XYZ file of C-alpha atoms in Angstrom:
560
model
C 32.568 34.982 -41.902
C 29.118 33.099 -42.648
C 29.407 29.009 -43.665
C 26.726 28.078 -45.765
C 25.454 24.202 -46.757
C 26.686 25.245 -49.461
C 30.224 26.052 -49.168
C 30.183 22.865 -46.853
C 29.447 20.727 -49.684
C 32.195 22.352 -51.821
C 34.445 21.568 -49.216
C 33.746 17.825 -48.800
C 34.104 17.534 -52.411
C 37.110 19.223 -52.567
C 38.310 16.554 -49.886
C 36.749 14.010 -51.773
C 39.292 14.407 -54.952
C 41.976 15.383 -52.678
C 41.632 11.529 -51.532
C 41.005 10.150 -54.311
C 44.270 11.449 -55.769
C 46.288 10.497 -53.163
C 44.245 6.777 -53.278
C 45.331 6.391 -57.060
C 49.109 7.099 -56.005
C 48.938 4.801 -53.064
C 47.531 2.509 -55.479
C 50.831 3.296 -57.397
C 52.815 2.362 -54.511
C 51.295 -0.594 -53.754
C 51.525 -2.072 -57.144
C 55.338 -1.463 -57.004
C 55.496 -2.599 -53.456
C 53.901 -5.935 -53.860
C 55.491 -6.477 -57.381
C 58.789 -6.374 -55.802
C 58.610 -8.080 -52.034
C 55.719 -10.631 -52.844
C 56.116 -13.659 -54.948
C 54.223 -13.483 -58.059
C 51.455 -15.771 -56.925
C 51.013 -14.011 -53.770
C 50.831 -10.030 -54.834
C 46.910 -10.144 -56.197
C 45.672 -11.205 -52.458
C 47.827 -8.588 -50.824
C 47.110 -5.559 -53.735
C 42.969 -7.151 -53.172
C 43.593 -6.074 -48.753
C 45.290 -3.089 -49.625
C 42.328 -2.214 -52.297
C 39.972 -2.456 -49.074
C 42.137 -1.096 -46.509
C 42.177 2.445 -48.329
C 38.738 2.443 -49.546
C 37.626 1.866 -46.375
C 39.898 4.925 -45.102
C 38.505 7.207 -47.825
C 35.388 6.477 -46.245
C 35.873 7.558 -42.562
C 38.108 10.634 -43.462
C 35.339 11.927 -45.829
C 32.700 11.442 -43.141
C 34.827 12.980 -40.298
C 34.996 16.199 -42.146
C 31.118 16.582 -43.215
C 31.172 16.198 -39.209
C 33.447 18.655 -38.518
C 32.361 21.367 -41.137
C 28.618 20.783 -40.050
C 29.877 21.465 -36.560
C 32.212 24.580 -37.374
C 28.712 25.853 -39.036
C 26.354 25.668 -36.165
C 28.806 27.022 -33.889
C 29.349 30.328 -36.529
C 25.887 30.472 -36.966
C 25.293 30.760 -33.029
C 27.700 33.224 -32.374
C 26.769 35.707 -35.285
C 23.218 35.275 -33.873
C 25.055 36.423 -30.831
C 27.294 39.048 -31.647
C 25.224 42.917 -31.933
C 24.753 43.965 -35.299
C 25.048 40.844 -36.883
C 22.715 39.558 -39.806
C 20.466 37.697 -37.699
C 20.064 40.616 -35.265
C 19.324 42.847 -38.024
C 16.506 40.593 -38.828
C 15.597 40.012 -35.437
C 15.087 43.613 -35.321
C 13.881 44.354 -38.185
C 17.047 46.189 -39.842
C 17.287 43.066 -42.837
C 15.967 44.397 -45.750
C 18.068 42.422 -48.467
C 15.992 39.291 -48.942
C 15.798 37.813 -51.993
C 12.137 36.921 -53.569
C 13.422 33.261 -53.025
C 13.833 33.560 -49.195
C 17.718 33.320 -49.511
C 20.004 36.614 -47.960
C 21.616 38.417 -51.378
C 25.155 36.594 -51.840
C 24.249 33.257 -49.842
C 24.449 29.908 -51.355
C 21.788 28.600 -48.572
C 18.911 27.328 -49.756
C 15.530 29.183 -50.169
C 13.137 29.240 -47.204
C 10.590 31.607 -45.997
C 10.826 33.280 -42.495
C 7.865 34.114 -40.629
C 7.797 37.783 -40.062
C 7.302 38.274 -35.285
C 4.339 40.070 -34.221
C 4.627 43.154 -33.315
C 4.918 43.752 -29.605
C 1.651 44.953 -28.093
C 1.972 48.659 -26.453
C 3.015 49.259 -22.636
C -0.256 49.419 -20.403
C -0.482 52.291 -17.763
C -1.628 51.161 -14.683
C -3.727 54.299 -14.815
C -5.985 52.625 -17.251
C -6.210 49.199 -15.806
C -9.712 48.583 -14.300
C -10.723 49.594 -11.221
C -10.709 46.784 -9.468
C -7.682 45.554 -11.228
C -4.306 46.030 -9.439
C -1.256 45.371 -10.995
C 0.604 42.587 -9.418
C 4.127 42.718 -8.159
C 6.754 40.697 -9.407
C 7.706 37.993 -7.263
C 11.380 37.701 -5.380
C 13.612 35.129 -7.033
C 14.792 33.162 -4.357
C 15.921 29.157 -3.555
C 12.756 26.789 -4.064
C 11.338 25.767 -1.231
C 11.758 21.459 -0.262
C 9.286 19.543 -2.629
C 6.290 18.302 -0.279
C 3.894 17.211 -2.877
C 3.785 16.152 -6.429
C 4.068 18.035 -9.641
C 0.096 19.055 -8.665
C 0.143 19.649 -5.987
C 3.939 21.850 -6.095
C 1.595 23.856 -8.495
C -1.224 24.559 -6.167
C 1.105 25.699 -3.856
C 2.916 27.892 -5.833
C -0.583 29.798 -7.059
C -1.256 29.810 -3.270
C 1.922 31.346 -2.150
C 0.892 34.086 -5.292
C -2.232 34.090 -4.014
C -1.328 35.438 -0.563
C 1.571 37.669 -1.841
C -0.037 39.118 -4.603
C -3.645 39.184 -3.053
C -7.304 38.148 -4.379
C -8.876 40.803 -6.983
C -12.687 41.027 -5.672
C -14.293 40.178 -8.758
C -17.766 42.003 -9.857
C -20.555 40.747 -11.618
C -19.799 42.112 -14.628
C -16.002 40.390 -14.744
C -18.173 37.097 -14.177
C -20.343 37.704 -16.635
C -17.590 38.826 -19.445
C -15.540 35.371 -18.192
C -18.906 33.299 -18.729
C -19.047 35.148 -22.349
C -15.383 34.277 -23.225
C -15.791 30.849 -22.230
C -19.261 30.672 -24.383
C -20.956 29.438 -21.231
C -24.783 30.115 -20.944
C -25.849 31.725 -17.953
C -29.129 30.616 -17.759
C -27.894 26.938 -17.395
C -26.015 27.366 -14.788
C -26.648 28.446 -11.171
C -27.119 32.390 -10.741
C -24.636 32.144 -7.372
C -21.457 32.413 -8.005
C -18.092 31.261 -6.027
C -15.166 33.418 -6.422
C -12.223 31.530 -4.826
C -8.872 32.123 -3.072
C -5.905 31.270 -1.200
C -5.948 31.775 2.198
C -2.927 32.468 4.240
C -2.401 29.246 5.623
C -3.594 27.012 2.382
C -0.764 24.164 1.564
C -0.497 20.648 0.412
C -0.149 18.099 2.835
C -1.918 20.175 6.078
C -4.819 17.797 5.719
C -5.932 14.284 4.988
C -9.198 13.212 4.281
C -10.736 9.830 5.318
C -13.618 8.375 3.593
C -16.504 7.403 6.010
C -19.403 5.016 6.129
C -22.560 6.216 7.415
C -21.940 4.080 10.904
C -18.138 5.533 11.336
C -19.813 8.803 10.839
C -22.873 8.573 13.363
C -20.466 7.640 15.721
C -17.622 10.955 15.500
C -20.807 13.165 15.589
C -21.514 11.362 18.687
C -18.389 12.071 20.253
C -17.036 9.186 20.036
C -13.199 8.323 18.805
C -12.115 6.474 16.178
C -8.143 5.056 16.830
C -5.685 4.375 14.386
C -3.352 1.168 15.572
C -0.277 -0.471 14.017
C 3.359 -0.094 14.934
C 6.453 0.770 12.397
C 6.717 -2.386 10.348
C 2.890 -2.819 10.405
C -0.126 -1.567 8.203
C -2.212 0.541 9.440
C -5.833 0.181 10.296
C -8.482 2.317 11.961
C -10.494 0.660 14.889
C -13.863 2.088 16.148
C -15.495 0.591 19.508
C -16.328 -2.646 17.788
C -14.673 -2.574 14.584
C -11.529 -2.879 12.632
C -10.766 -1.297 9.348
C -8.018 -0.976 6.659
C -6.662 2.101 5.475
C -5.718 2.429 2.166
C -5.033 5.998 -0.302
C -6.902 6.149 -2.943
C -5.569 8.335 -5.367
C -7.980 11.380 -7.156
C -7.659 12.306 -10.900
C -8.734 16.148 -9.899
C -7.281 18.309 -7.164
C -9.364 18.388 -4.237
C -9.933 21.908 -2.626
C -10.713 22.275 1.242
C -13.482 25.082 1.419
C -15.054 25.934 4.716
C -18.272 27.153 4.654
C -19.148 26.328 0.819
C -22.890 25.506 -0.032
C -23.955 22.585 -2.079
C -26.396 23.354 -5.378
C -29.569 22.459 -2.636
C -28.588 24.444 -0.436
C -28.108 27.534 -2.350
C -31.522 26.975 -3.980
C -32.847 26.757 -0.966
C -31.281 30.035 0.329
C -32.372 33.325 -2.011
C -30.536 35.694 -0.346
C -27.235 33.626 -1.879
C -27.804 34.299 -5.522
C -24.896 36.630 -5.499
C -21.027 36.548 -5.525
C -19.709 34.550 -2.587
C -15.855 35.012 -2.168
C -14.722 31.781 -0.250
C -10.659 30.775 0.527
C -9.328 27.853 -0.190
C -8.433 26.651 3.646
C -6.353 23.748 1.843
C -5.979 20.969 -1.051
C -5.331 17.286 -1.370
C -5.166 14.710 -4.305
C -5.758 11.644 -2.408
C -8.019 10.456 -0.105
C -7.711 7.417 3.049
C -9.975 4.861 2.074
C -11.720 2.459 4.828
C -12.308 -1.555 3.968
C -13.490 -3.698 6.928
C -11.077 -6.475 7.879
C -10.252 -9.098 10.438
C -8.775 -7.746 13.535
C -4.932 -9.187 13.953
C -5.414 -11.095 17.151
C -2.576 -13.750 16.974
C 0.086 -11.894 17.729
C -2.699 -11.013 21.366
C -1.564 -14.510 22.193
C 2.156 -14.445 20.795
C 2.674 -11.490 23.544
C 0.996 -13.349 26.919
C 2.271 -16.673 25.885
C 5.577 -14.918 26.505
C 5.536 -15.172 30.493
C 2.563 -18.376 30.805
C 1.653 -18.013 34.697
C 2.329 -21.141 36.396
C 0.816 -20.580 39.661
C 1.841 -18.667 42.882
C 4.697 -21.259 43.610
C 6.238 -21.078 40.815
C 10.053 -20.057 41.022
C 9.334 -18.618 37.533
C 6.795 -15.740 38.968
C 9.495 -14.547 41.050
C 12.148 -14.316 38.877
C 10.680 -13.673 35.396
C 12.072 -10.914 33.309
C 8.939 -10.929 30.824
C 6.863 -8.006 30.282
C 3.541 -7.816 31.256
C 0.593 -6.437 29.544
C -2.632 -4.550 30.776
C -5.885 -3.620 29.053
C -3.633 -0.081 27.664
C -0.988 -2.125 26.997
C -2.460 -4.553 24.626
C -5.179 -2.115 23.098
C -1.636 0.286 21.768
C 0.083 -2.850 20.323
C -2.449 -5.180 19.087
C -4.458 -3.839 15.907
C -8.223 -4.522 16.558
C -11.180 -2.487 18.555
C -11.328 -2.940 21.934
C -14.306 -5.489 21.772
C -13.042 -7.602 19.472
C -9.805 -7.951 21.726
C -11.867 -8.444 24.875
C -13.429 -10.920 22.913
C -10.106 -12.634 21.789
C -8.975 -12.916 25.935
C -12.190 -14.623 26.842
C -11.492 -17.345 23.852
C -7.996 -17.695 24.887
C -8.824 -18.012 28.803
C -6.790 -15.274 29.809
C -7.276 -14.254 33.127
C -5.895 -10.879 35.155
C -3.735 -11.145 37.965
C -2.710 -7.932 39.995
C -4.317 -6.238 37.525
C -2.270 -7.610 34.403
C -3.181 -9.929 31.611
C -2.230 -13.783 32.086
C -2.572 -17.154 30.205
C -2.422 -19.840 32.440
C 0.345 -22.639 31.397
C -1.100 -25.615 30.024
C 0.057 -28.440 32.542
C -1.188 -25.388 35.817
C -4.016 -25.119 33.998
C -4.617 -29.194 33.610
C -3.577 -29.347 37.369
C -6.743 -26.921 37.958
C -8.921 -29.191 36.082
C -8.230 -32.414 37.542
C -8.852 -30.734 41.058
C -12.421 -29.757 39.874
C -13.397 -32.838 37.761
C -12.618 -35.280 40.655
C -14.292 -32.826 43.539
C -17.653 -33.480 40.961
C -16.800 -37.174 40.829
C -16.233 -37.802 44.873
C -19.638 -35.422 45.173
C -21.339 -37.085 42.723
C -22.582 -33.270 41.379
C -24.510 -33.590 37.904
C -22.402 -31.546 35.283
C -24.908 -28.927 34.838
C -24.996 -28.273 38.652
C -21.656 -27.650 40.088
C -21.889 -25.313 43.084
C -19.394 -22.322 43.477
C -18.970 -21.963 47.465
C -18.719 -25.622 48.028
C -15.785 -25.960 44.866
C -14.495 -22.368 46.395
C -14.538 -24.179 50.266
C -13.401 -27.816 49.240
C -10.369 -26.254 47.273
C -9.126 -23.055 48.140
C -6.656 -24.868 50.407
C -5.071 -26.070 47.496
C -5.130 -23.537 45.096
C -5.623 -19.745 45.348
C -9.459 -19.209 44.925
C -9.442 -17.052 41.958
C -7.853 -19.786 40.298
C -10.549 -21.884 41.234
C -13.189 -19.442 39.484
C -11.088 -19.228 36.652
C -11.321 -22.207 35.875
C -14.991 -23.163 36.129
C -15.402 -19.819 34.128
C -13.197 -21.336 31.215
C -14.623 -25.051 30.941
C -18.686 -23.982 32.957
C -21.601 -21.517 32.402
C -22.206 -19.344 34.762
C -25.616 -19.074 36.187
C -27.822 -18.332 39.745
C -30.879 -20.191 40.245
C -33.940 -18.869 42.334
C -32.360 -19.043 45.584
C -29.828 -16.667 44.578
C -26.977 -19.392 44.573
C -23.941 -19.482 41.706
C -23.870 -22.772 39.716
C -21.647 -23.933 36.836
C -22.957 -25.661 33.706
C -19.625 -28.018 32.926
C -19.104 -28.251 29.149
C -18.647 -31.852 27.966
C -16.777 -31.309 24.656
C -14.386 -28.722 26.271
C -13.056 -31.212 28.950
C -12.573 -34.194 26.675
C -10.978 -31.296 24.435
C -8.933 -30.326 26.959
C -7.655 -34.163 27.752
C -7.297 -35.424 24.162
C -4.740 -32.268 23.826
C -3.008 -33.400 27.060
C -2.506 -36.810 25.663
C -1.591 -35.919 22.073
C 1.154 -33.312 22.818
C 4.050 -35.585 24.270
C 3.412 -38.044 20.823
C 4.850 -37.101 17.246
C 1.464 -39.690 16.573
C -0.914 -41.899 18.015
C -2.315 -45.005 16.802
C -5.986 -43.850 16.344
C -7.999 -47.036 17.756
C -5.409 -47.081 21.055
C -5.804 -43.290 21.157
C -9.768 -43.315 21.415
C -9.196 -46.217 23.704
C -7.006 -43.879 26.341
C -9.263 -40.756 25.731
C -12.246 -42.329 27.041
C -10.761 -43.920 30.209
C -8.943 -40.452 30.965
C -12.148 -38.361 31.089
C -14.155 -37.874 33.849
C -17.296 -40.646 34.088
C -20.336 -39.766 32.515
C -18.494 -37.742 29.721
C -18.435 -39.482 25.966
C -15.492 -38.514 23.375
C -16.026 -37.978 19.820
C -13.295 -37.110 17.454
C -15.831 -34.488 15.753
C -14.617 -32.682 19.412
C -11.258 -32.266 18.129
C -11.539 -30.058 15.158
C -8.779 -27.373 14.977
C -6.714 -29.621 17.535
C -5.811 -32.508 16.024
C -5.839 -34.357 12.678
C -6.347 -37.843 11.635
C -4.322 -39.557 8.553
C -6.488 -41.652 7.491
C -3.981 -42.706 4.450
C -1.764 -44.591 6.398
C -2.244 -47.916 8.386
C -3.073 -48.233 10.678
C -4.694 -45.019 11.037
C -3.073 -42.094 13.011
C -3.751 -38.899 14.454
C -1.497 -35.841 15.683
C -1.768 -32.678 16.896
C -2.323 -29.622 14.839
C -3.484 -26.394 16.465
C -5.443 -23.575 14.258
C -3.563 -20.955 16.249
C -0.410 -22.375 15.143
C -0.729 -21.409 11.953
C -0.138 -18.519 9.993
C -2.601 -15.634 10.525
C -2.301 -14.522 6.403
C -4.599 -16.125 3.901
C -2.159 -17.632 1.268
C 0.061 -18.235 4.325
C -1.880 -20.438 5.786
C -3.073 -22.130 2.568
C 0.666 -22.988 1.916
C 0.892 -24.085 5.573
C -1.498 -26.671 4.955
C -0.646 -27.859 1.821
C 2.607 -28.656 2.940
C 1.084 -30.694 5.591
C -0.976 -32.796 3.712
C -1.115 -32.584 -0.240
C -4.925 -32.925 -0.563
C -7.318 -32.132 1.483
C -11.196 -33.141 2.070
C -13.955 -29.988 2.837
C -14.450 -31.454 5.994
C -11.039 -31.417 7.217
C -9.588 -28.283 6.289
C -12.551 -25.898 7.317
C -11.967 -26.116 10.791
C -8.480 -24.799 10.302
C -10.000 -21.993 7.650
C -13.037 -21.038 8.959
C -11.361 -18.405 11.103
C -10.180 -16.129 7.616
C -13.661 -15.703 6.301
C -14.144 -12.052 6.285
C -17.926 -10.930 6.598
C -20.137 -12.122 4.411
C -17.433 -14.562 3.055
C -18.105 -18.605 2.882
C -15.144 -21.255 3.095
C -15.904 -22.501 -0.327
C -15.187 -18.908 -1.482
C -11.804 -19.590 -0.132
C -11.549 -22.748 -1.543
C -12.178 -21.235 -4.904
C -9.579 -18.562 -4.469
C -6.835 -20.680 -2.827
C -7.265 -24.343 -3.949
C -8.079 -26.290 -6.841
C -10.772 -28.932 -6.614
C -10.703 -32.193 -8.024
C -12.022 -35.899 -7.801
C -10.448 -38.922 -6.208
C -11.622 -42.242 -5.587
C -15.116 -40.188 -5.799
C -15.143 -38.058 -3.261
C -13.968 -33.867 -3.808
C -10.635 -33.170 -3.138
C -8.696 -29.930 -2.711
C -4.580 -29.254 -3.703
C -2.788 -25.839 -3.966
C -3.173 -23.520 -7.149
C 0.748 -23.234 -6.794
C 3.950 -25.647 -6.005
C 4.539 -25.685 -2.395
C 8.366 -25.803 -1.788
């Protein structure tokens, strides 16, 4: 049996009196209930609850059976569509005939509607009269799906590849080209008169290849023969290095598929070549939709330092050499963990005054290396030698009883220039600033502060006669508070601070809550990328204002 909307309704308002009937004897009841439990005063505000109690019932219980006759009609609707033979088979097949002109079946209450007659289905094709070069294509196993490697686009492209393969590439003519370019309404005299007719090949998949975006330079240098490395552990980014350079890789994501196609000609190259103005079948070798893009950056050299401050060499006598634990690092070693070229980290040792020993990378530690110094400075003051003239085999002869003589070299090679004159002789050029560096950072590091005056007082005795100080010397080493009085000055070394731009922003702003230009572009000159200034940095990090007339520089954000 059929339910119509219309028997439905029936229904409900059958229900509908049914509950009113029974709400006008409740109503009955409650009258005589109240009249004789209540107290007179009291029976209107219990009849007025009751009034709204049962209404409110009537309510639900006539909603909960629309619901339930709605439901009971969709479900006898879905099985008579169902069930052979039934009305909406016959229809479906073309057996119902009795239709009223108003859309409704004969005997229905339903309301009218007009149904949209199918199509008729088109006529079997023999494969005998397909084209010729037409071959039917066979239908495809069903099977488990294989483990998703790409996104929805590229799951697609490698289903139509798979199809490809099984099912084969047609060899089109020039006539199916020509019919295609005619559907499509394309003009063929607009377009090129070569044609590429592409395919799968058996080994085309997502995810087989990567592409990297070159600059002209990067380029020159693969078709050269040379390598380009990628560096970067687990918990790192990665970056690409060349001999010189360092880059970061980012993927840049591609709005249209990308298609891998050895061999294919560009539009000049076709023109250029008359013998291609035919169909070319090409296979797709593979397919990507994103791309590794390159950006030059800074190469990541602080954590070069982190690793060979690890195990500072103290000097053959040290009870430390023989019984240290710490890993040591050669050239191999530091080019597979740090992430820069391996210039720019040969670079990095000679700033740092690494040295090798038995073959492994070393920084010297600080009071070895100030031990090293003091040897040399007073072998030039007992000589009297002029700084620029400081003579190699008489340093090497006066001192290698004290100290090993590749110690010696080193350090003449860390604070000197190296040079021969036209006897063929090795002489050191002493720099000036780097020893009364060196000294002022000797003094300062045992001392939370130092009174300014008495600290320029003990700087200038402690270097070596002949040498002046300056406090323009200590830039990146030490700072002076020039807010507090007397005046002070402490140490603060650039490569103690955070390699990352809004890192070390923060850093310093937590320091010191305003800073001058002068004093904080020795510890940010270091984070200018090429072609950046440190006033660009300024303007991206730090807000700029006035005090006491003269430019001042705070953080763009609170600094916990």
């Amino acid at each position: 049996m059929l339910w119509s909307r219309g028997k439905t309704l029936r229904v409900a308002q059958q229900c509908s009196r049914l509950g009113t009937a029974w709400l006008e004897s409740c109503q009955v009841d409650k009258r005589c209930w109240s009249a004789s439990l209540l107290h007179p005063k009291q029976s209107w505000a219990v009849t007025s609850i009751l009034d709204m109690f049962l209404q409110c019932f009537i309510i639900v219980f006539t909603f909960a059976h629309f619901v339930y006759f709605y439901s009971i009609l969709g479900i006898t609707s879905a099985l008579t569509a169902a069930r052979p033979g039934s009305c909406a088979a016959r229809q479906k097949s073309g057996g119902l005939s009795r239709i009223r002109p108003g859309g409704g079946a004969e005997g229905s209450d339903s309301p009218r509607y007009h149904p949209q007659p199918l199509p008729p289905a088109p006529p079997p094709i023999h494969p005998s009269v397909l084209p010729p070069t037409a071959e039917p294509t066979p239908a495809l196993p069903v099977g488990p799906a294989p483990p998703a490697r790409a996104g929805r686009a590229g799951r697609g492209m490698e289903a139509v590849a798979r199809s490809s393969e099984r099912a084969g590439a047609a060899m089109r003519s020039r006539a199916e080209v020509d019919a295609t370019l005619q559907t499509a309404k394309l003009n063929p005299a607009e377009l090129l008169p070569a044609v590429h007719c592409l395919s799968f090949g058996p080994q085309a998949g997502g995810g087989e290849c990567c592409l990297l975006q070159l600059e002209p330079e990067l380029c020159a240098e693969l078709e050269a023969g040379r390598s380009l490395v990628i560096r970067g552990e687990k918990d790192e980014h990665a970056v690409l290095c060349s001999k010189d350079k360092t880059y970061d890789m980012k993927i840049a994501d591609t709005s249209n598929m990308l298609l891998f196609v050895p061999g294919c000609k560009t539009p000049e190259e076709l023109n250029a070549d008359q013998a291609s103005c035919n169909i070319i079948h090409s296979q797709i070798a593979g397919f990507s939709k994103n791309y590794w893009e390159l950006r030059r950056c800074r190469p990541k050299l602080k954590k070069l330092r982190k690793l060979l401050m690890e195990d500072p060499y103290e000097g053959p006598d040290s009870q430390k050499e023989q019984t240290s634990t710490f890993s040591k690092y050669t050239t191999e070693d530091l080019l597979s963990l740090i992430q820069a070229s391996e210039e720019e980290i040969l670079h990095q040792l000679q700033v740092i005054d690494a040295c090798k020993i038995e073959g492994y990378w070393r920084i010297l530690d600080f009071d070895y290396e100030m031990k090293l110094l003091n040897h040399v400075t007073q072998l030039i003051d007992s000589e009297s030698w002029p700084l620029s003239k400081v003579p190699l085999c008489a340093c090497l002869e006066e001192l290698g009883s004290l100290e090993p003589r590749e110690m010696i070299e080193h350090i003449l090679l860390s604070y000197g220039r190296k040079y021969v004159d036209d006897a063929g002789e090795v002489f050191f050029e002493m720099h000036e600033d780097k020893i009364c560096r060196a000294i002022a950072q000797m003094l300062l590091q045992n001392a939370v502060k130092f009174n300014l005056s008495e600290f320029e007082e003990v700087w200038q005795q402690s270097v070596p006669e002949g040498m002046t100080t300056r406090l323009d010397q200590l830039q990146g080493l030490a700072l002076v508070d020039k807010s507090s009085r007397p005046e002070t000055i402490f140490l603060l070394k650039v490569e103690d601070l955070p390699e990352d731009n809004q890192e070390r922003f923060n850093s310093l702003f937590g320091i010191r809550e305003k800073w001058t230009e002068v004093d904080i572009t020795p510890y940010i000159q270091d984070l200018c990328a090429e072609k950046q200034t440190v006033g660009a940095l300024l303007t991206k990090y730090a807000r700029s204002s006035m005090l006491n007339g003269v430019k001042v520089y705070n953080s763009r954000r609170p600094i916990s």
